[in-house]
PDB file of C-alpha atoms in Angstrom:
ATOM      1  CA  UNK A   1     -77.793 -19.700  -6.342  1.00  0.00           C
ATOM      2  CA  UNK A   2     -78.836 -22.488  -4.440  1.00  0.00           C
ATOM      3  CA  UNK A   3     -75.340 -24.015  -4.435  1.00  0.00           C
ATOM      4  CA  UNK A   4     -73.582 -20.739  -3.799  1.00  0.00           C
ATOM      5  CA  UNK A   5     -74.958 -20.845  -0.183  1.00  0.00           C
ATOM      6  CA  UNK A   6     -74.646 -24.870   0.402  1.00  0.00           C
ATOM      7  CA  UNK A   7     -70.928 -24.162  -0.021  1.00  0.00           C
ATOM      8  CA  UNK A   8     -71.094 -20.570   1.950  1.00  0.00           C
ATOM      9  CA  UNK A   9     -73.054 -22.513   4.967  1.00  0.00           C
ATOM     10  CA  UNK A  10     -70.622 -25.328   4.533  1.00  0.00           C
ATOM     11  CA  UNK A  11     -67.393 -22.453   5.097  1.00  0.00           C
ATOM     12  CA  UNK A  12     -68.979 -21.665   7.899  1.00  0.00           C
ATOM     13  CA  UNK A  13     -69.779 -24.603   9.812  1.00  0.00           C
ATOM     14  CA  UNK A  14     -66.231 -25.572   9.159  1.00  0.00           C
ATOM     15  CA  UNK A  15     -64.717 -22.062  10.344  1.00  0.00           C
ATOM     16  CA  UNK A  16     -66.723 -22.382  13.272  1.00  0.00           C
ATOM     17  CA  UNK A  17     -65.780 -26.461  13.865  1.00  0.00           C
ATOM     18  CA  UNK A  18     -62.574 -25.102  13.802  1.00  0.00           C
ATOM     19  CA  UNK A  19     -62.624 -22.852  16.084  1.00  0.00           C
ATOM     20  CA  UNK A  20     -64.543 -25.261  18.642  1.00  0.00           C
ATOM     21  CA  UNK A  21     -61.620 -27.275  18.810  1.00  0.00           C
ATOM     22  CA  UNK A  22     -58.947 -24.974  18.555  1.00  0.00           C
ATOM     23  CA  UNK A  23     -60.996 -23.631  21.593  1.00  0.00           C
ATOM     24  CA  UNK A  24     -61.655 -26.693  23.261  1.00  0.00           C
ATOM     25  CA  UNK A  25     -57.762 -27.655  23.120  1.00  0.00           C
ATOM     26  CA  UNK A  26     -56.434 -24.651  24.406  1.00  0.00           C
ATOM     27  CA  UNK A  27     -59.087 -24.826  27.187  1.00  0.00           C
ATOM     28  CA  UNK A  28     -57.632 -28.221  28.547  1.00  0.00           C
ATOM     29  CA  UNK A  29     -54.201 -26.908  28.946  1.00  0.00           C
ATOM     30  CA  UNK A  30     -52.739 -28.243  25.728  1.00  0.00           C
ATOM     31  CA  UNK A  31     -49.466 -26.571  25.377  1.00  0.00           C
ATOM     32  CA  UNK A  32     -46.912 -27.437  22.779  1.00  0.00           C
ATOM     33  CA  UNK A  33     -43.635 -28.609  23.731  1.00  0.00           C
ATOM     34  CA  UNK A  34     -41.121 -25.299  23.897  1.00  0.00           C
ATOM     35  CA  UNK A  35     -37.774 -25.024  25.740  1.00  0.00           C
ATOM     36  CA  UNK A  36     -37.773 -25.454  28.851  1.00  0.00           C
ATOM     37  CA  UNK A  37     -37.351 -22.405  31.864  1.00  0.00           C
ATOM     38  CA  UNK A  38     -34.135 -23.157  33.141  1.00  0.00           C
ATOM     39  CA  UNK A  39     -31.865 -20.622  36.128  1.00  0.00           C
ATOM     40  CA  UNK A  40     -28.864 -21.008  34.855  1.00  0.00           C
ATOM     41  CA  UNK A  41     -27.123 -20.489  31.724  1.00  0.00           C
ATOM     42  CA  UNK A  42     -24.260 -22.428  31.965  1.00  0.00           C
ATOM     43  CA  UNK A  43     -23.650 -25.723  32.656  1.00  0.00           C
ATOM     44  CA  UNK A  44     -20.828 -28.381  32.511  1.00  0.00           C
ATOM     45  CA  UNK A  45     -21.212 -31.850  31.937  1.00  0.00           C
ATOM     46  CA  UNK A  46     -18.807 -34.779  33.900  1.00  0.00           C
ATOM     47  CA  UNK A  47     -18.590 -38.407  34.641  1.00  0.00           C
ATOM     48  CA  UNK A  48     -19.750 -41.189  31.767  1.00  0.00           C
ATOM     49  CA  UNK A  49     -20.379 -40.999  28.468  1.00  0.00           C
ATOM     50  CA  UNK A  50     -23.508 -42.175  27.617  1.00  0.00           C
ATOM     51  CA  UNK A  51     -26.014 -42.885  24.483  1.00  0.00           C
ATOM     52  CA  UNK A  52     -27.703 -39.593  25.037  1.00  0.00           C
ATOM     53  CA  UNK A  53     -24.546 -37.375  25.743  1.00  0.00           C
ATOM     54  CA  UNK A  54     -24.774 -35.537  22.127  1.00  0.00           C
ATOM     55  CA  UNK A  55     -28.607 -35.471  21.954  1.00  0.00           C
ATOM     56  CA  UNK A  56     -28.709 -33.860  25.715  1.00  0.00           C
ATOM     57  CA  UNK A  57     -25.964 -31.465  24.309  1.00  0.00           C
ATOM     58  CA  UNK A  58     -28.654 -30.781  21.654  1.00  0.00           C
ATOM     59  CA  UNK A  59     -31.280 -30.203  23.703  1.00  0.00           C
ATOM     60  CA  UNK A  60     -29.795 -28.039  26.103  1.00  0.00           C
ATOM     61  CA  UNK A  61     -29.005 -25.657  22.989  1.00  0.00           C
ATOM     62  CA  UNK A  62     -32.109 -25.709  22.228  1.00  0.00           C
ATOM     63  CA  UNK A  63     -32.626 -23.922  25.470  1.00  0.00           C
ATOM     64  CA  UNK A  64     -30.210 -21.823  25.549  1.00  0.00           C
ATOM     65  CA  UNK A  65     -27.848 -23.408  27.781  1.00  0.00           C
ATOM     66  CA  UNK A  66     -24.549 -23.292  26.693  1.00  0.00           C
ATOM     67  CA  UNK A  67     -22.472 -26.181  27.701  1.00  0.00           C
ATOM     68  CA  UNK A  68     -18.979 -24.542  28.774  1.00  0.00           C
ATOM     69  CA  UNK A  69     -15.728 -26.885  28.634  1.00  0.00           C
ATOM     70  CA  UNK A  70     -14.384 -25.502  32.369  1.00  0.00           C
ATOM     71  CA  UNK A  71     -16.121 -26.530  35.408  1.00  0.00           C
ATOM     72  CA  UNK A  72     -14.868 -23.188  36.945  1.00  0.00           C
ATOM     73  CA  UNK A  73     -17.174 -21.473  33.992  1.00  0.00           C
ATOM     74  CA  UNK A  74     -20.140 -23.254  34.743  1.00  0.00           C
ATOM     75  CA  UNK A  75     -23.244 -22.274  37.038  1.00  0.00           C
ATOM     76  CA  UNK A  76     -24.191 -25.978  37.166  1.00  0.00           C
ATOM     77  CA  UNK A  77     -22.896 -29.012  37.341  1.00  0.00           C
ATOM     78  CA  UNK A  78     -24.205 -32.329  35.783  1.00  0.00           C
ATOM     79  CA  UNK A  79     -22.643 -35.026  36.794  1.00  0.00           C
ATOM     80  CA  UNK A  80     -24.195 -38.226  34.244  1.00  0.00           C
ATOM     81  CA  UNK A  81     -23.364 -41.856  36.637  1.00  0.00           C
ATOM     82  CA  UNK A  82     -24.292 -44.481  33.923  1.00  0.00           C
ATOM     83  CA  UNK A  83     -27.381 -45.721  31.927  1.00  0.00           C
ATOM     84  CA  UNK A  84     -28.580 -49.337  31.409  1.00  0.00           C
ATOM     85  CA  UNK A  85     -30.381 -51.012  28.451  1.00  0.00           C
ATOM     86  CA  UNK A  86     -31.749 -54.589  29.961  1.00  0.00           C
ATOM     87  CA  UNK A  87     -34.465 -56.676  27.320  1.00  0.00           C
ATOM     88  CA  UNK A  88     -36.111 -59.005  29.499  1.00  0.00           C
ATOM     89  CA  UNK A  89     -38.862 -62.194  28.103  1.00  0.00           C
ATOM     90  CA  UNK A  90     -41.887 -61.004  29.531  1.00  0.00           C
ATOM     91  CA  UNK A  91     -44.193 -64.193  27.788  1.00  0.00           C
ATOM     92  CA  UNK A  92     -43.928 -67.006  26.150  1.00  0.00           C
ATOM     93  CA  UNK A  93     -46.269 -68.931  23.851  1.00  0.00           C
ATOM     94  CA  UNK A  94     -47.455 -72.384  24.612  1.00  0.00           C
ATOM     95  CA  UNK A  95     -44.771 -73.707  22.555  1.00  0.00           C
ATOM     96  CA  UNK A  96     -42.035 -72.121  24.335  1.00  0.00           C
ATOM     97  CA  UNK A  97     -41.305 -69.394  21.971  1.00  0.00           C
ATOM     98  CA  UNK A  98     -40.780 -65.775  23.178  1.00  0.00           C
ATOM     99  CA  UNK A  99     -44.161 -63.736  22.522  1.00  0.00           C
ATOM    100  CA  UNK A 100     -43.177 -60.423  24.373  1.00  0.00           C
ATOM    101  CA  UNK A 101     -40.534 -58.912  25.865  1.00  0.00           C
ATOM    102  CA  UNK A 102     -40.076 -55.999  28.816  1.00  0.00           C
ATOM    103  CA  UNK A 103     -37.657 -53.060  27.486  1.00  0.00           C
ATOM    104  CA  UNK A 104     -36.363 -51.156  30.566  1.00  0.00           C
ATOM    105  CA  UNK A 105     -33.837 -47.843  30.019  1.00  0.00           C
ATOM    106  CA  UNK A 106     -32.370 -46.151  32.942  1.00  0.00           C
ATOM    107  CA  UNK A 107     -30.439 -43.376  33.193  1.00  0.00           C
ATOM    108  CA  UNK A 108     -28.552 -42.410  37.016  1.00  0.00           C
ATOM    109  CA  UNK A 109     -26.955 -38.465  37.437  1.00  0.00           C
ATOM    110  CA  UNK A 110     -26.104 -35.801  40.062  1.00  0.00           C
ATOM    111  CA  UNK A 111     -26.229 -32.315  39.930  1.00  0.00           C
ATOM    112  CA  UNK A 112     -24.593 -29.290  41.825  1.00  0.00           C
ATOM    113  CA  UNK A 113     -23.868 -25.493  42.095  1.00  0.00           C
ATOM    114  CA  UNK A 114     -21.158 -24.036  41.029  1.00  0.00           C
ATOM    115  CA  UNK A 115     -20.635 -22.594  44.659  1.00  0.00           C
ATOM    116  CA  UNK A 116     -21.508 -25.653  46.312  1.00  0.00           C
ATOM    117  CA  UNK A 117     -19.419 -28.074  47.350  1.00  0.00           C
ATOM    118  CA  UNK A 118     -21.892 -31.370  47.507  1.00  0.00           C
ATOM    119  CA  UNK A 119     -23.633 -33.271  44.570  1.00  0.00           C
ATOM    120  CA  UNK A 120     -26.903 -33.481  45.107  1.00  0.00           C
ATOM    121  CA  UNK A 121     -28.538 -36.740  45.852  1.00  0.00           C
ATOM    122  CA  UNK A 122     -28.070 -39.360  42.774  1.00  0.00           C
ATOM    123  CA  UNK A 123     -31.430 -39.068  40.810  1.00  0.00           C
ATOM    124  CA  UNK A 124     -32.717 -42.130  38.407  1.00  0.00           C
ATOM    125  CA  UNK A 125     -34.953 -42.579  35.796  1.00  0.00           C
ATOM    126  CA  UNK A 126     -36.559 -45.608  34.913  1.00  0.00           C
ATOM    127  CA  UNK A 127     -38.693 -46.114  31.652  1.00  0.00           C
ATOM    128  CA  UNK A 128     -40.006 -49.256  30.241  1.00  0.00           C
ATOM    129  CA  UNK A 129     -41.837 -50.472  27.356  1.00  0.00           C
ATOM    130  CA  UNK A 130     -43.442 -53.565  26.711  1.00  0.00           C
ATOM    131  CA  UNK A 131     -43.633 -54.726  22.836  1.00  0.00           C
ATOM    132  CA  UNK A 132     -44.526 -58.094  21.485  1.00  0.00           C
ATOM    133  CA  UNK A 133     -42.660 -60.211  19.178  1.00  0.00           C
ATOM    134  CA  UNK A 134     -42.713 -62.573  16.726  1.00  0.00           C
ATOM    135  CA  UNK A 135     -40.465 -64.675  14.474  1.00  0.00           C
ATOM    136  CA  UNK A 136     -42.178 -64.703  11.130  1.00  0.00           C
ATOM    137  CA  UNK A 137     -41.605 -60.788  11.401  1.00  0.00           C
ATOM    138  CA  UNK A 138     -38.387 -60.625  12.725  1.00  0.00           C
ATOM    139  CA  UNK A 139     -36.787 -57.484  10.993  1.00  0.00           C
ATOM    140  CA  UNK A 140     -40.161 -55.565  12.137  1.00  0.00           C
ATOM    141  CA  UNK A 141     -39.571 -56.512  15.337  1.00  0.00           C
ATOM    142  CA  UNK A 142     -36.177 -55.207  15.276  1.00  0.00           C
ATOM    143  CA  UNK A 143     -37.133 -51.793  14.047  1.00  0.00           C
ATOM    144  CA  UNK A 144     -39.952 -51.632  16.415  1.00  0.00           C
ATOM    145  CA  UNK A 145     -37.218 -52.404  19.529  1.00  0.00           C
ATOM    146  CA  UNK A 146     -34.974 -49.648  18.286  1.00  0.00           C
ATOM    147  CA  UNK A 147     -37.464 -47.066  17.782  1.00  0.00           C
ATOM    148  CA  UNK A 148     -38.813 -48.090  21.712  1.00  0.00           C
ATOM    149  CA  UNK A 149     -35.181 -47.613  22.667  1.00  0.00           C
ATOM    150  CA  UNK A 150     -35.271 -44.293  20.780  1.00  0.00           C
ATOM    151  CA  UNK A 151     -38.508 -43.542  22.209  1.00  0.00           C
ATOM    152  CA  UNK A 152     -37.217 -44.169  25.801  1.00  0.00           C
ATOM    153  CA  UNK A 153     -33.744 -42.232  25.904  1.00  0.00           C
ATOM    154  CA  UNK A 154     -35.361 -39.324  24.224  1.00  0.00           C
ATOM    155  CA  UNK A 155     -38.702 -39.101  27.345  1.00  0.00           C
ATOM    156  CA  UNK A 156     -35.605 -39.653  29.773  1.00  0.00           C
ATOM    157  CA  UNK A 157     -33.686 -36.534  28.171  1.00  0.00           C
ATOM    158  CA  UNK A 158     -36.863 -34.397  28.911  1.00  0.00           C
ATOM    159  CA  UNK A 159     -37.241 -35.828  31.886  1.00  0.00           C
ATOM    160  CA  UNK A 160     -33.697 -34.687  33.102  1.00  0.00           C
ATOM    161  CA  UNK A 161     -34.667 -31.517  31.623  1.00  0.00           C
ATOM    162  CA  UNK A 162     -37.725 -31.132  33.772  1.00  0.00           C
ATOM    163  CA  UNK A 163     -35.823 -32.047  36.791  1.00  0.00           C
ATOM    164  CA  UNK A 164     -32.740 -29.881  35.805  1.00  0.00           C
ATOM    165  CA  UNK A 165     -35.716 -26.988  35.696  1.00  0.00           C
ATOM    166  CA  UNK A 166     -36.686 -27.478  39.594  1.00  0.00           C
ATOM    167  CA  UNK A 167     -33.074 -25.787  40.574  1.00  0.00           C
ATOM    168  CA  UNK A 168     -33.400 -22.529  41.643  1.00  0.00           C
ATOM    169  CA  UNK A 169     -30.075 -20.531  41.515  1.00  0.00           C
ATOM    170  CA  UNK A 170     -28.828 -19.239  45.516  1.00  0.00           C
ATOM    171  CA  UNK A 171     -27.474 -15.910  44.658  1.00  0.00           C
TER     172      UNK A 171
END
């Protein structure tokens, strides 16, 4: 008997720990990452090809936005400059061997109306990671840079997103 209601208090304190924090995290605006509200439903994409061409594809399926092959069928227009990868020493050890190094991704683009006439300004974005490195773990280290790189072009595809999400359609 006794046991019966040590494991029916413990159900309950957990139920109710649980819903503490599922109140707690919906209290500080915790919101899990959906698609993002967009005004137009067409867009067409122009200029470079870059690393993140196909994975910005992707993610503007995911949000409905269907990327049309005619600028003439398109509501907006995304015009994608160039992107740069630089790896820069950031330390080195007494010794004179590299101990960390500065990762820096940036991405440039343009965007305009379909009725306009005029891009809008060029835009940029500019992410950089920091990672340290060392030579006795070398094919670590080379994972670890690739996954930063991963890291960084997929923050600068939401970021476009987000940015993409402040035009508001003239009628």
């Amino acid at each position: 008997m006794q046991r019966s209601q040590n494991f029916l208090m413990a159900n309950i304190r957990a139920a109710f720990l649980l819903i503490l924090l599922a109140s707690i995290v919906t209290a500080c605006g915790f919101k899990l990452r959906g698609v993002t509200e967009l005004s137009f439903k067409t867009l067409y994409m122009q200029g470079a090809k870059l690393t993140i061409t196909q994975d910005l594809k992707r993610s503007f399926k995911t949000n409905s936005i269907t990327v049309v092959d005619e600028v003439a069928d398109a509501e907006v227009i995304l015009d994608l400059i160039n992107e740069a990868n630089v790896k820069q020493i950031l330390s080195l050890s007494g010794g004179g061997l590299v101990r960390e190094f500065d990762l820096t991704y940036q991405v440039s683009f343009r965007t305009r109306e379909a009725g306009e006439a005029v891009f809008s300004p060029v835009q940029t974005i500019r992410l950089r990671r920091d990672f340290s490195y060392n030579d006795n773990a070398l094919l670590g280290k080379v994972e670890e840079e690739a996954r930063l790189n991963n890291d960084m072009r997929s923050d600068a595809i939401r970021e476009i997103l987000r940015r993409l999400s402040t035009i508001k359609k003239s009628s």
